[in-house]
Amino acid sequence: MGADHMSTLSIPEQRRADSTDPAAPGQASTRLRLLQSAWLLPTLTTVGLLAIAEVVLRSPLVDTTYLPTVTAVLGKVVDLAQTAPFWQAITDTVAQAAAGLAVAVTVAVPLGFLTGLSRVADDLTAYLVQLLRPVPAVALIPLFILVVGIGDDLAIALGAFAGTWPFLVQVRSGLSDVDPVAADTVRIFGMPWYARIRWVQAPSAMPHILTGLRISATLALILAVTAELVAGSPGLGRDLALGQSAGDAVTMYAYVLVIGVLGVCLNLLLGLIEHRVLAWHADRRHGGVR
Amino acid sequence: MSTIFSSQPTPAPVRETTVPRRVLAALHRPAVRLAGLLAVVAAWWFWSEGSKSPYFPPLSIVLDAFVDNWLFERVTSDVLPSLLHMAIGFTLAAMVGVGAGVALGLYPTLVRATQPMLEFLRAMPPPVFLSFGLLFLGTGSSMKVAVIALGPLWPILLNTLEGVRGADETRTEMARAFSLPRHAIVTRVLFPSALPRIVAGLKVGLPLALVLMVISELVGSTEGIGYFVIQSSTTYAIADMWSGILLLGLLGWALSSLMSIAERAVLRGYPGASGDESR
């Protein structure tokens, strides 16, 4: 079984090499191929729209108090990037989100395994989880402010609360989502329980766990920004709120841009992790996912 | 989802349990679940009864405050405005999101061209929209509705878009071959094909609307459940604060339950219904 696992690992590598080689047919003219390439059209459109926005916003007809020009915002980002507090704010936000996610995972994984492997534990907690999962974490902001203050801990606690439930639910449902053939095979071979978890249940649960990771990591970032924005925890959100309340639109847009890029980076990172971890997975090999 | 094993069709595994035992088991599962929930509530009740911590008052006092505040003292002053803002905001997001998603889905090139912007907006943490709302619209109702609408809009739009793009080619080709007018292709072929994804988008969007409802009431507001909670905490009316948190929790649970019921009703008859919960 281990050998089977290994041999399937190399297949997607070859496939990827074949499928992402646009030069292979070699019939279309260079210009046409460039236009067809995946990134050119989106890039041109984005740059074009930003250029149009710049021109419109520079015209004297538009009031730029709340609508700063694109170049002004980009310039502000460049200015900010040369100051230490800006990098401190990024570090704070990322660290809070990471810590919140870490707490959520630490709590959710053992609970998820317990409820995923034991039917009694699952039954005892089922209604509780169903009730607690949809509780909006932001509702706890006032309570958490009282208990842990408005520092980093607030952002971490919120992210941890919000991230725990989706991760728990995904681990639990993943562990019970085992192919019947695999379950029977395990029984016939008389594999011990730890081997069953290691070789059958954990791999089966992997796609679910990664879905949980995606949801929880996104929530941890969202709630870190929320805590900074509405409660004043240190980080990008607080600086954004300061810019907004001072009516400094350029600064505000600059921070919005940075926070958005942070979100995109998180998505790219999660996509990379999913690609790496699930390279062997059947759904992915056959192009089922995306 | 399948596993590392290739999923060949196999008969369901034979269980050794006899029928009466299965019936008994089916009956006692909800009982065990209810017992688990009641045990935790009871534990909270008895642990908090003698609580000296100012932030964790006895559950009995919290429940008294809950009855005082929400049955039905503050329903018209706080609960209804909150729910109204959320309903309008979410409806706007659903209409614009589904409409724009279907429209965009008709033009693959346009989708490709706007991909980076859509990805950027999808990745943007929604609370950021609060700053735009405050900057452009101040602290009134229109700001709240706008902020609530801007959050769920992107997951709804992108899910609709993916649903339309994933519509069965054979069906659309056939509709074209029978020269169905364009609006009929959209309403009879594309929309039904996209419906599971649209529902999935709405399902992701609804809790976001609730979150943004609370957030929009935390800053510079004078009404709403979120305002009541933050106001209670700053005036150290801790039991009132807890009653508000309890209400928001129940609201979240009620909304997600309603959404599941609506999902089942709308997607009845769809193969493998339930959509993609990952977005």
Coordinates of C-alpha atoms in Angstrom, one line a residue:
Chain A
M1 CA 0.0 0.0 0.0
G2 CA 2.9 2.3 0.8
A3 CA 4.3 1.5 -2.6
D4 CA 1.0 2.3 -4.3
H5 CA 1.0 5.6 -2.5
M6 CA 4.5 6.4 -3.8
S7 CA 3.9 5.5 -7.4
T8 CA 0.8 7.7 -7.7
L9 CA 2.8 10.6 -6.4
S10 CA 4.8 11.1 -9.5
I11 CA 1.9 11.2 -12.0
P12 CA 0.6 14.7 -11.4
E13 CA 4.2 16.1 -11.8
Q14 CA 4.3 14.7 -15.4
R15 CA 0.8 15.8 -16.1
R16 CA 1.5 19.3 -15.0
A17 CA 4.6 19.5 -17.1
D18 CA 2.6 18.5 -20.2
S19 CA -0.4 20.6 -19.7
T20 CA 1.3 23.9 -18.8
D21 CA 3.5 24.1 -21.8
P22 CA 1.8 26.6 -24.1
A23 CA 4.5 26.5 -26.7
A24 CA 4.0 22.9 -27.5
P25 CA 1.6 23.2 -30.6
G26 CA 3.7 25.9 -32.1
Q27 CA 1.2 26.8 -34.8
A28 CA -0.2 30.1 -33.8
S29 CA 1.8 33.2 -34.4
T30 CA 3.7 34.6 -31.5
R31 CA 1.4 37.6 -31.0
L32 CA -1.7 35.5 -30.9
R33 CA -0.1 33.1 -28.4
L34 CA 0.8 36.1 -26.2
L35 CA -2.8 37.3 -26.3
Q36 CA -4.0 33.8 -25.4
S37 CA -1.5 33.4 -22.6
A38 CA -3.2 33.2 -19.2
W39 CA -1.9 36.4 -17.7
L40 CA -1.7 39.0 -20.4
L41 CA -5.4 39.9 -20.9
P42 CA -6.1 40.2 -17.1
T43 CA -2.9 42.3 -16.6
L44 CA -3.7 44.6 -19.5
T45 CA -7.3 45.0 -18.4
T46 CA -6.3 45.8 -14.8
V47 CA -3.6 48.2 -15.8
G48 CA -6.0 49.8 -18.3
L49 CA -8.8 50.3 -15.8
L50 CA -6.4 51.7 -13.3
A51 CA -5.1 54.1 -15.9
I52 CA -8.6 55.2 -16.8
A53 CA -9.4 55.7 -13.1
E54 CA -6.2 57.8 -12.8
V55 CA -7.2 60.1 -15.7
V56 CA -10.8 60.5 -14.5
L57 CA -9.7 61.2 -11.0
R58 CA -7.2 63.8 -12.2
S59 CA -9.8 65.7 -14.1
P60 CA -10.9 68.9 -12.3
L61 CA -14.6 67.7 -12.3
V62 CA -14.0 65.0 -9.7
D63 CA -13.7 65.8 -6.0
T64 CA -10.7 63.9 -4.9
T65 CA -11.1 64.4 -1.1
Y66 CA -12.5 60.9 -0.7
L67 CA -11.3 59.5 -4.0
P68 CA -7.5 59.8 -4.2
T69 CA -5.8 59.1 -7.5
V70 CA -4.2 55.7 -8.1
T71 CA -0.7 57.1 -8.2
A72 CA -1.2 59.0 -4.9
V73 CA -2.3 55.8 -3.2
L74 CA 0.6 53.8 -4.7
G75 CA 3.0 56.5 -3.7
K76 CA 1.7 56.5 -0.2
V77 CA 2.3 52.7 0.0
V78 CA 5.9 53.3 -1.2
D79 CA 6.3 56.0 1.5
L80 CA 4.8 53.8 4.2
A81 CA 7.0 50.9 3.2
Q82 CA 10.0 53.0 4.2
T83 CA 8.8 53.4 7.8
A84 CA 9.3 51.0 10.6
P85 CA 5.7 51.3 12.1
F86 CA 4.3 50.1 8.8
W87 CA 6.3 46.8 8.9
Q88 CA 5.5 46.5 12.6
A89 CA 1.8 46.7 11.7
I90 CA 2.1 44.0 9.1
T91 CA 4.0 41.8 11.5
D92 CA 1.4 42.4 14.2
T93 CA -1.5 41.5 11.9
V94 CA 0.1 38.4 10.5
A95 CA 1.3 37.2 13.9
Q96 CA -2.2 37.7 15.4
A97 CA -3.8 35.8 12.6
A98 CA -1.2 33.0 12.8
A99 CA -1.5 32.7 16.5
G100 CA -5.3 32.7 16.4
L101 CA -5.1 30.0 13.7
A102 CA -2.6 28.0 15.8
V103 CA -4.9 28.1 18.9
A104 CA -7.9 27.1 16.8
V105 CA -6.0 24.1 15.2
T106 CA -4.6 23.1 18.6
V107 CA -8.1 22.9 20.1
A108 CA -9.9 21.6 17.0
V109 CA -7.6 18.7 16.0
P110 CA -7.8 16.6 19.2
L111 CA -11.5 17.4 19.5
G112 CA -12.0 16.6 15.9
F113 CA -10.2 13.3 16.2
L114 CA -12.1 12.4 19.4
T115 CA -15.5 13.1 17.8
G116 CA -14.5 11.7 14.5
L117 CA -13.3 8.4 15.9
S118 CA -15.7 7.9 18.8
R119 CA -19.4 7.9 18.2
V120 CA -20.3 8.6 21.8
A121 CA -18.1 11.7 21.9
D122 CA -19.6 12.8 18.6
D123 CA -23.1 12.4 19.9
L124 CA -22.4 14.2 23.2
T125 CA -21.0 17.2 21.4
A126 CA -23.1 17.3 18.3
Y127 CA -25.8 19.8 19.4
L128 CA -23.3 21.9 21.2
V129 CA -21.1 22.3 18.1
Q130 CA -24.2 23.0 16.0
L131 CA -25.2 25.8 18.4
L132 CA -21.8 27.3 18.9
R133 CA -20.6 27.2 15.3
P134 CA -22.9 29.9 13.9
V135 CA -22.3 32.3 16.8
P136 CA -20.7 35.4 15.2
A137 CA -17.3 35.8 16.8
V138 CA -17.6 39.6 16.6
A139 CA -20.5 39.4 19.1
L140 CA -17.8 38.4 21.6
I141 CA -15.7 41.5 21.0
P142 CA -17.2 43.4 24.0
L143 CA -16.7 40.4 26.3
F144 CA -13.1 39.8 25.2
I145 CA -12.3 43.5 25.5
L146 CA -13.2 43.2 29.2
V147 CA -11.4 40.0 29.8
V148 CA -8.2 40.3 27.8
G149 CA -8.0 44.0 26.9
I150 CA -7.5 45.5 23.5
G151 CA -4.0 44.3 22.8
D152 CA -2.8 41.4 20.5
D153 CA -4.7 38.9 22.8
L154 CA -8.0 40.3 21.6
A155 CA -7.3 39.7 17.9
I156 CA -5.8 36.2 18.7
A157 CA -8.8 35.2 20.9
L158 CA -11.3 36.2 18.3
G159 CA -9.5 34.4 15.5
A160 CA -9.2 31.3 17.7
F161 CA -12.9 31.2 18.5
A162 CA -14.0 31.8 15.0
G163 CA -11.5 29.3 13.5
T164 CA -12.0 26.5 15.9
W165 CA -15.5 25.4 14.7
P166 CA -15.0 25.0 11.0
F167 CA -11.7 23.2 11.5
L168 CA -13.3 20.9 14.1
V169 CA -16.3 20.1 11.8
Q170 CA -14.0 19.4 8.9
V171 CA -11.6 17.1 10.8
R172 CA -14.6 15.2 12.2
S173 CA -16.4 14.7 8.9
G174 CA -13.1 13.9 7.2
L175 CA -12.3 11.1 9.5
S176 CA -15.7 9.4 8.9
D177 CA -15.5 9.9 5.1
V178 CA -13.6 6.7 4.4
D179 CA -14.1 4.7 1.2
P180 CA -16.0 1.5 2.1
V181 CA -13.5 -0.6 0.1
A182 CA -10.7 0.9 2.2
A183 CA -12.5 0.2 5.4
D184 CA -13.1 -3.4 4.4
T185 CA -9.5 -3.8 3.3
V186 CA -8.3 -2.6 6.7
R187 CA -10.6 -5.0 8.5
I188 CA -9.6 -8.0 6.4
F189 CA -5.9 -7.3 6.8
G190 CA -6.4 -6.9 10.5
M191 CA -4.6 -3.6 10.7
P192 CA -4.2 -2.2 14.2
W193 CA -6.1 1.0 15.0
Y194 CA -3.1 3.3 14.8
A195 CA -2.2 2.0 11.3
R196 CA -5.8 2.5 10.3
I197 CA -5.7 6.1 11.3
R198 CA -2.3 6.7 9.8
W199 CA -2.8 5.0 6.4
V200 CA -6.5 5.2 5.8
Q201 CA -8.5 7.7 7.8
A202 CA -5.9 10.6 8.0
P203 CA -5.3 10.5 4.2
S204 CA -9.0 10.4 3.6
A205 CA -9.6 13.3 5.9
M206 CA -6.8 15.4 4.2
P207 CA -9.0 17.2 1.7
H208 CA -11.5 18.1 4.4
I209 CA -8.7 19.2 6.8
L210 CA -7.3 21.5 4.1
T211 CA -10.8 23.0 3.5
G212 CA -11.0 23.6 7.2
L213 CA -7.5 25.2 7.2
R214 CA -8.6 27.5 4.4
I215 CA -11.8 28.6 6.2
S216 CA -10.1 29.0 9.6
A217 CA -7.0 30.8 8.3
T218 CA -9.3 33.2 6.4
L219 CA -11.4 33.8 9.5
A220 CA -8.3 34.3 11.6
L221 CA -7.1 37.1 9.3
I222 CA -10.6 38.6 9.0
L223 CA -11.0 38.7 12.8
A224 CA -7.5 40.1 13.4
V225 CA -8.3 43.0 11.1
T226 CA -11.8 43.4 12.7
A227 CA -10.2 43.6 16.2
E228 CA -7.8 46.2 15.0
L229 CA -10.4 48.1 13.1
V230 CA -13.2 48.4 15.8
A231 CA -11.3 47.8 19.1
G232 CA -7.9 49.3 18.2
S233 CA -5.7 46.2 18.6
P234 CA -2.2 47.0 17.1
G235 CA -2.0 46.2 13.4
L236 CA -2.9 47.3 9.9
G237 CA -6.6 47.6 10.7
R238 CA -6.0 50.1 13.4
D239 CA -3.8 52.3 11.2
L240 CA -6.6 52.0 8.5
A241 CA -9.2 53.2 11.0
L242 CA -6.9 56.0 12.1
G243 CA -6.5 57.2 8.5
Q244 CA -10.3 57.0 8.0
S245 CA -11.2 58.9 11.2
A246 CA -8.7 61.6 10.4
G247 CA -10.3 61.9 6.9
D248 CA -7.0 61.0 5.4
A249 CA -8.3 59.1 2.4
V250 CA -4.9 58.5 0.8
T251 CA -3.6 56.7 3.9
M252 CA -6.9 54.8 4.2
Y253 CA -6.8 53.5 0.6
A254 CA -3.1 52.6 1.0
Y255 CA -3.9 50.4 4.0
V256 CA -6.9 48.9 2.3
L257 CA -4.6 48.0 -0.6
V258 CA -2.1 46.4 1.7
I259 CA -4.7 44.4 3.6
G260 CA -6.2 43.2 0.3
V261 CA -2.8 42.1 -0.9
L262 CA -2.3 40.3 2.4
G263 CA -5.5 38.5 1.8
V264 CA -4.4 37.5 -1.7
C265 CA -1.1 36.3 -0.4
L266 CA -2.9 34.1 2.1
N267 CA -5.1 32.7 -0.6
L268 CA -2.0 31.9 -2.8
L269 CA -0.2 30.3 0.2
L270 CA -3.3 28.1 1.0
G271 CA -3.6 27.2 -2.7
L272 CA 0.1 26.2 -2.7
I273 CA -0.3 24.1 0.4
E274 CA -3.4 22.4 -1.0
H275 CA -1.6 21.7 -4.3
R276 CA 1.4 20.2 -2.5
V277 CA -0.5 18.1 0.1
L278 CA -3.2 16.9 -2.3
A279 CA -1.0 16.1 -5.3
W280 CA -1.7 12.4 -4.8
H281 CA -5.5 12.8 -4.4
A282 CA -7.8 11.3 -7.0
D283 CA -10.0 14.3 -7.3
R284 CA -7.1 16.5 -8.2
R285 CA -5.4 14.0 -10.5
H286 CA -8.5 13.8 -12.6
G287 CA -9.0 17.5 -12.6
G288 CA -12.0 17.3 -10.3
V289 CA -11.0 20.2 -8.1
R290 CA -10.9 23.4 -10.1
Chain B
M1 CA -15.2 12.9 -2.0
S2 CA -13.3 9.8 -2.7
T3 CA -10.1 8.6 -1.0
I4 CA -6.7 7.3 -2.0
F5 CA -8.4 4.2 -3.3
S6 CA -10.0 4.3 -6.7
S7 CA -13.7 4.3 -5.9
Q8 CA -15.3 1.3 -7.6
P9 CA -19.0 0.8 -7.1
T10 CA -19.4 -1.7 -4.2
P11 CA -22.4 -2.9 -2.3
A12 CA -22.9 -1.3 1.1
P13 CA -21.0 -3.1 3.9
V14 CA -23.2 -5.6 5.7
R15 CA -23.8 -4.8 9.3
E16 CA -24.1 -7.5 11.9
T17 CA -26.7 -5.6 13.9
T18 CA -30.2 -6.8 13.9
V19 CA -33.2 -4.6 13.1
P20 CA -34.6 -4.0 16.6
R21 CA -31.1 -3.0 17.9
R22 CA -30.8 -0.5 15.0
V23 CA -34.2 1.1 15.9
L24 CA -33.1 1.4 19.5
A25 CA -29.8 3.0 18.4
A26 CA -31.7 5.4 16.2
L27 CA -33.9 6.4 19.1
H28 CA -31.1 6.8 21.6
R29 CA -28.8 8.9 19.5
P30 CA -30.8 12.2 19.7
A31 CA -31.2 11.4 23.4
V32 CA -27.5 11.2 23.9
R33 CA -27.0 14.4 21.9
L34 CA -29.6 16.3 23.9
A35 CA -28.0 14.9 27.1
G36 CA -24.6 16.3 26.0
L37 CA -26.0 19.7 25.4
L38 CA -28.0 19.8 28.6
A39 CA -25.0 18.6 30.6
V40 CA -22.9 21.6 29.3
V41 CA -25.7 24.1 30.0
A42 CA -26.2 22.6 33.5
A43 CA -22.4 22.7 34.1
W44 CA -22.4 26.4 33.1
W45 CA -25.4 27.1 35.3
F46 CA -23.9 25.5 38.5
W47 CA -20.4 26.7 37.9
S48 CA -21.5 30.3 37.3
E49 CA -24.1 30.3 40.1
G50 CA -21.3 30.9 42.7
S51 CA -19.2 32.9 40.3
K52 CA -17.4 35.8 41.8
S53 CA -15.9 36.9 38.5
P54 CA -17.4 40.3 37.4
Y55 CA -17.3 39.2 33.7
F56 CA -18.9 35.8 34.1
P57 CA -22.2 36.4 36.0
P58 CA -24.5 33.5 37.0
L59 CA -26.4 32.1 34.1
S60 CA -29.6 32.7 36.0
I61 CA -29.0 36.4 36.1
V62 CA -28.1 36.4 32.4
L63 CA -31.3 34.7 31.5
D64 CA -33.3 37.2 33.6
A65 CA -31.6 40.0 31.7
F66 CA -32.4 38.2 28.4
V67 CA -36.1 38.1 29.3
D68 CA -36.0 41.7 30.5
N69 CA -34.3 43.0 27.3
W70 CA -35.5 40.9 24.5
L71 CA -39.0 39.8 25.5
F72 CA -40.0 42.3 24.2
E73 CA -38.7 45.5 25.6
R74 CA -36.0 46.2 23.0
V75 CA -37.5 44.4 20.0
T76 CA -38.6 47.6 18.2
S77 CA -35.8 49.8 19.4
D78 CA -32.8 47.5 18.6
V79 CA -33.7 44.1 17.2
L80 CA -35.9 45.2 14.4
P81 CA -33.5 47.9 13.0
S82 CA -30.7 45.4 13.1
L83 CA -32.7 42.7 11.3
L84 CA -34.1 45.2 8.8
H85 CA -30.6 46.5 7.9
M86 CA -29.4 43.0 7.5
A87 CA -32.4 41.9 5.4
I88 CA -32.0 44.8 3.0
G89 CA -28.3 44.5 2.8
F90 CA -28.3 40.8 2.2
T91 CA -31.1 41.0 -0.4
L92 CA -29.2 43.7 -2.2
A93 CA -26.1 41.5 -2.2
A94 CA -28.0 38.5 -3.4
M95 CA -29.7 40.4 -6.3
V96 CA -26.6 42.2 -7.4
G97 CA -24.4 39.2 -6.9
V98 CA -26.5 36.7 -8.8
G99 CA -27.4 39.3 -11.5
A100 CA -23.8 40.3 -12.1
G101 CA -22.6 36.7 -11.8
V102 CA -24.9 35.5 -14.5
A103 CA -24.2 38.4 -16.7
L104 CA -20.4 38.0 -16.3
G105 CA -20.7 34.3 -16.9
L106 CA -22.1 34.9 -20.4
Y107 CA -18.8 36.5 -21.4
P108 CA -15.8 34.2 -20.7
T109 CA -13.3 36.8 -22.0
L110 CA -14.7 39.4 -19.6
V111 CA -14.4 37.0 -16.7
R112 CA -10.7 36.3 -17.6
A113 CA -10.0 40.0 -18.0
T114 CA -11.5 40.9 -14.6
Q115 CA -10.2 37.9 -12.8
P116 CA -7.4 39.7 -10.8
M117 CA -9.8 42.4 -9.6
L118 CA -12.4 39.8 -8.5
E119 CA -9.7 37.7 -6.7
F120 CA -8.6 40.9 -5.0
L121 CA -12.1 41.7 -3.8
R122 CA -12.7 38.1 -2.8
A123 CA -9.6 38.1 -0.7
M124 CA -10.4 41.5 1.0
P125 CA -11.3 41.0 4.6
P126 CA -14.9 42.3 4.7
P127 CA -14.6 44.5 7.9
V128 CA -12.5 46.8 5.7
F129 CA -15.7 47.9 4.0
L130 CA -16.7 49.5 7.3
S131 CA -14.0 52.2 6.7
F132 CA -15.4 53.0 3.3
G133 CA -18.9 53.1 4.7
L134 CA -17.9 55.5 7.4
L135 CA -15.9 57.7 5.1
F136 CA -18.6 58.0 2.4
L137 CA -21.9 57.5 4.2
G138 CA -21.3 58.5 7.8
T139 CA -22.9 56.4 10.6
G140 CA -26.6 56.2 9.5
S141 CA -28.7 53.4 8.2
S142 CA -27.5 53.7 4.6
M143 CA -23.9 53.0 5.8
K144 CA -25.0 49.9 7.7
V145 CA -27.0 48.5 4.7
A146 CA -24.1 49.2 2.3
V147 CA -21.5 47.6 4.6
I148 CA -23.7 44.6 5.2
A149 CA -24.3 44.3 1.4
L150 CA -20.6 44.6 0.4
G151 CA -19.5 41.5 2.4
P152 CA -21.7 38.7 1.0
L153 CA -21.7 40.3 -2.5
W154 CA -18.3 38.7 -3.5
P155 CA -18.9 35.1 -2.5
I156 CA -22.4 35.2 -4.0
L157 CA -21.1 36.8 -7.2
L158 CA -18.1 34.4 -7.6
N159 CA -20.1 31.3 -6.8
T160 CA -22.8 32.3 -9.3
L161 CA -20.2 33.0 -11.9
E162 CA -18.6 29.6 -11.3
G163 CA -22.0 28.0 -11.4
V164 CA -22.8 29.6 -14.8
R165 CA -19.4 28.7 -16.2
G166 CA -19.8 25.1 -15.0
A167 CA -23.1 24.7 -16.8
D168 CA -23.4 21.6 -19.0
E169 CA -22.1 22.5 -22.5
T170 CA -24.4 20.0 -24.1
R171 CA -27.5 21.7 -22.7
T172 CA -26.5 25.2 -23.7
E173 CA -25.5 23.9 -27.2
M174 CA -28.8 22.2 -27.5
A175 CA -30.7 25.3 -26.4
R176 CA -28.8 27.3 -29.0
A177 CA -29.5 24.6 -31.7
F178 CA -33.2 24.9 -31.0
S179 CA -32.6 28.7 -31.3
L180 CA -34.0 29.5 -27.9
P181 CA -33.9 33.3 -27.3
R182 CA -31.0 34.4 -25.1
H183 CA -33.2 35.3 -22.1
A184 CA -34.7 31.8 -22.2
I185 CA -31.2 30.2 -22.3
V186 CA -30.4 32.3 -19.2
T187 CA -33.6 31.5 -17.2
R188 CA -34.2 28.0 -18.4
V189 CA -30.7 26.5 -18.7
L190 CA -27.9 28.6 -17.1
F191 CA -29.8 29.7 -14.0
P192 CA -31.0 26.2 -13.0
S193 CA -27.6 24.8 -13.7
A194 CA -26.0 27.4 -11.5
L195 CA -28.5 27.1 -8.7
P196 CA -26.6 24.8 -6.4
R197 CA -23.6 27.1 -6.6
I198 CA -25.8 30.2 -6.1
V199 CA -27.2 28.6 -3.0
A200 CA -23.7 27.7 -1.8
G201 CA -22.8 31.4 -2.2
L202 CA -25.8 32.6 -0.3
K203 CA -25.0 30.1 2.4
V204 CA -21.5 31.5 2.8
G205 CA -22.9 35.1 2.5
L206 CA -25.6 35.0 5.2
P207 CA -23.3 34.5 8.2
L208 CA -21.1 37.3 6.8
A209 CA -24.1 39.6 6.7
L210 CA -24.7 38.9 10.4
V211 CA -21.1 39.6 11.2
L212 CA -21.1 42.8 9.3
M213 CA -24.4 43.8 10.9
V214 CA -22.7 43.6 14.3
I215 CA -19.6 45.3 13.1
S216 CA -21.5 48.2 11.5
E217 CA -23.2 48.8 14.9
L218 CA -20.1 48.8 17.0
V219 CA -18.7 52.1 15.7
G220 CA -20.7 55.4 16.0
S221 CA -24.1 53.7 16.1
T222 CA -27.1 54.6 18.4
E223 CA -29.3 51.5 17.9
G224 CA -29.1 47.8 17.1
I225 CA -28.1 44.6 18.9
G226 CA -24.4 45.2 18.4
Y227 CA -24.7 48.7 19.7
F228 CA -26.5 47.4 22.8
V229 CA -23.8 44.8 23.5
I230 CA -20.9 47.3 23.2
Q231 CA -22.9 49.9 25.2
S232 CA -23.6 47.4 28.0
S233 CA -20.0 46.4 28.2
T234 CA -18.7 50.0 28.4
T235 CA -21.2 50.7 31.2
Y236 CA -20.3 47.5 32.9
A237 CA -23.9 46.1 32.6
I238 CA -22.3 42.7 32.2
A239 CA -25.6 40.6 32.4
D240 CA -27.1 42.8 29.7
M241 CA -24.0 42.4 27.6
W242 CA -24.2 38.6 28.0
S243 CA -27.9 38.6 27.1
G244 CA -27.0 40.4 23.9
I245 CA -24.3 37.9 23.0
L246 CA -26.8 35.1 23.7
L247 CA -29.3 36.7 21.4
L248 CA -26.7 37.1 18.6
G249 CA -25.7 33.5 19.1
L250 CA -29.3 32.3 18.8
L251 CA -29.8 34.6 15.8
G252 CA -26.7 33.0 14.1
W253 CA -28.0 29.5 14.8
A254 CA -31.6 30.4 13.6
L255 CA -30.3 31.9 10.4
S256 CA -28.0 28.9 9.6
S257 CA -30.9 26.5 10.3
L258 CA -33.3 28.5 8.1
M259 CA -30.6 28.5 5.4
S260 CA -30.3 24.7 5.6
I261 CA -34.0 24.3 5.3
A262 CA -34.2 26.7 2.4
E263 CA -31.3 24.9 0.7
R264 CA -33.0 21.5 1.0
A265 CA -36.3 23.0 -0.4
V266 CA -34.7 24.8 -3.3
L267 CA -32.3 22.0 -4.3
R268 CA -34.8 19.2 -4.0
G269 CA -34.2 16.9 -7.0
Y270 CA -30.7 18.1 -7.7
P271 CA -28.2 15.2 -7.9
G272 CA -25.8 15.3 -5.0
A273 CA -27.3 18.5 -3.7
S274 CA -25.6 20.5 -0.9
G275 CA -23.0 22.5 -3.0
D276 CA -19.5 23.5 -2.1
E277 CA -19.1 24.7 1.4
S278 CA -15.5 25.6 1.1
R279 CA -15.9 29.2 -0.1

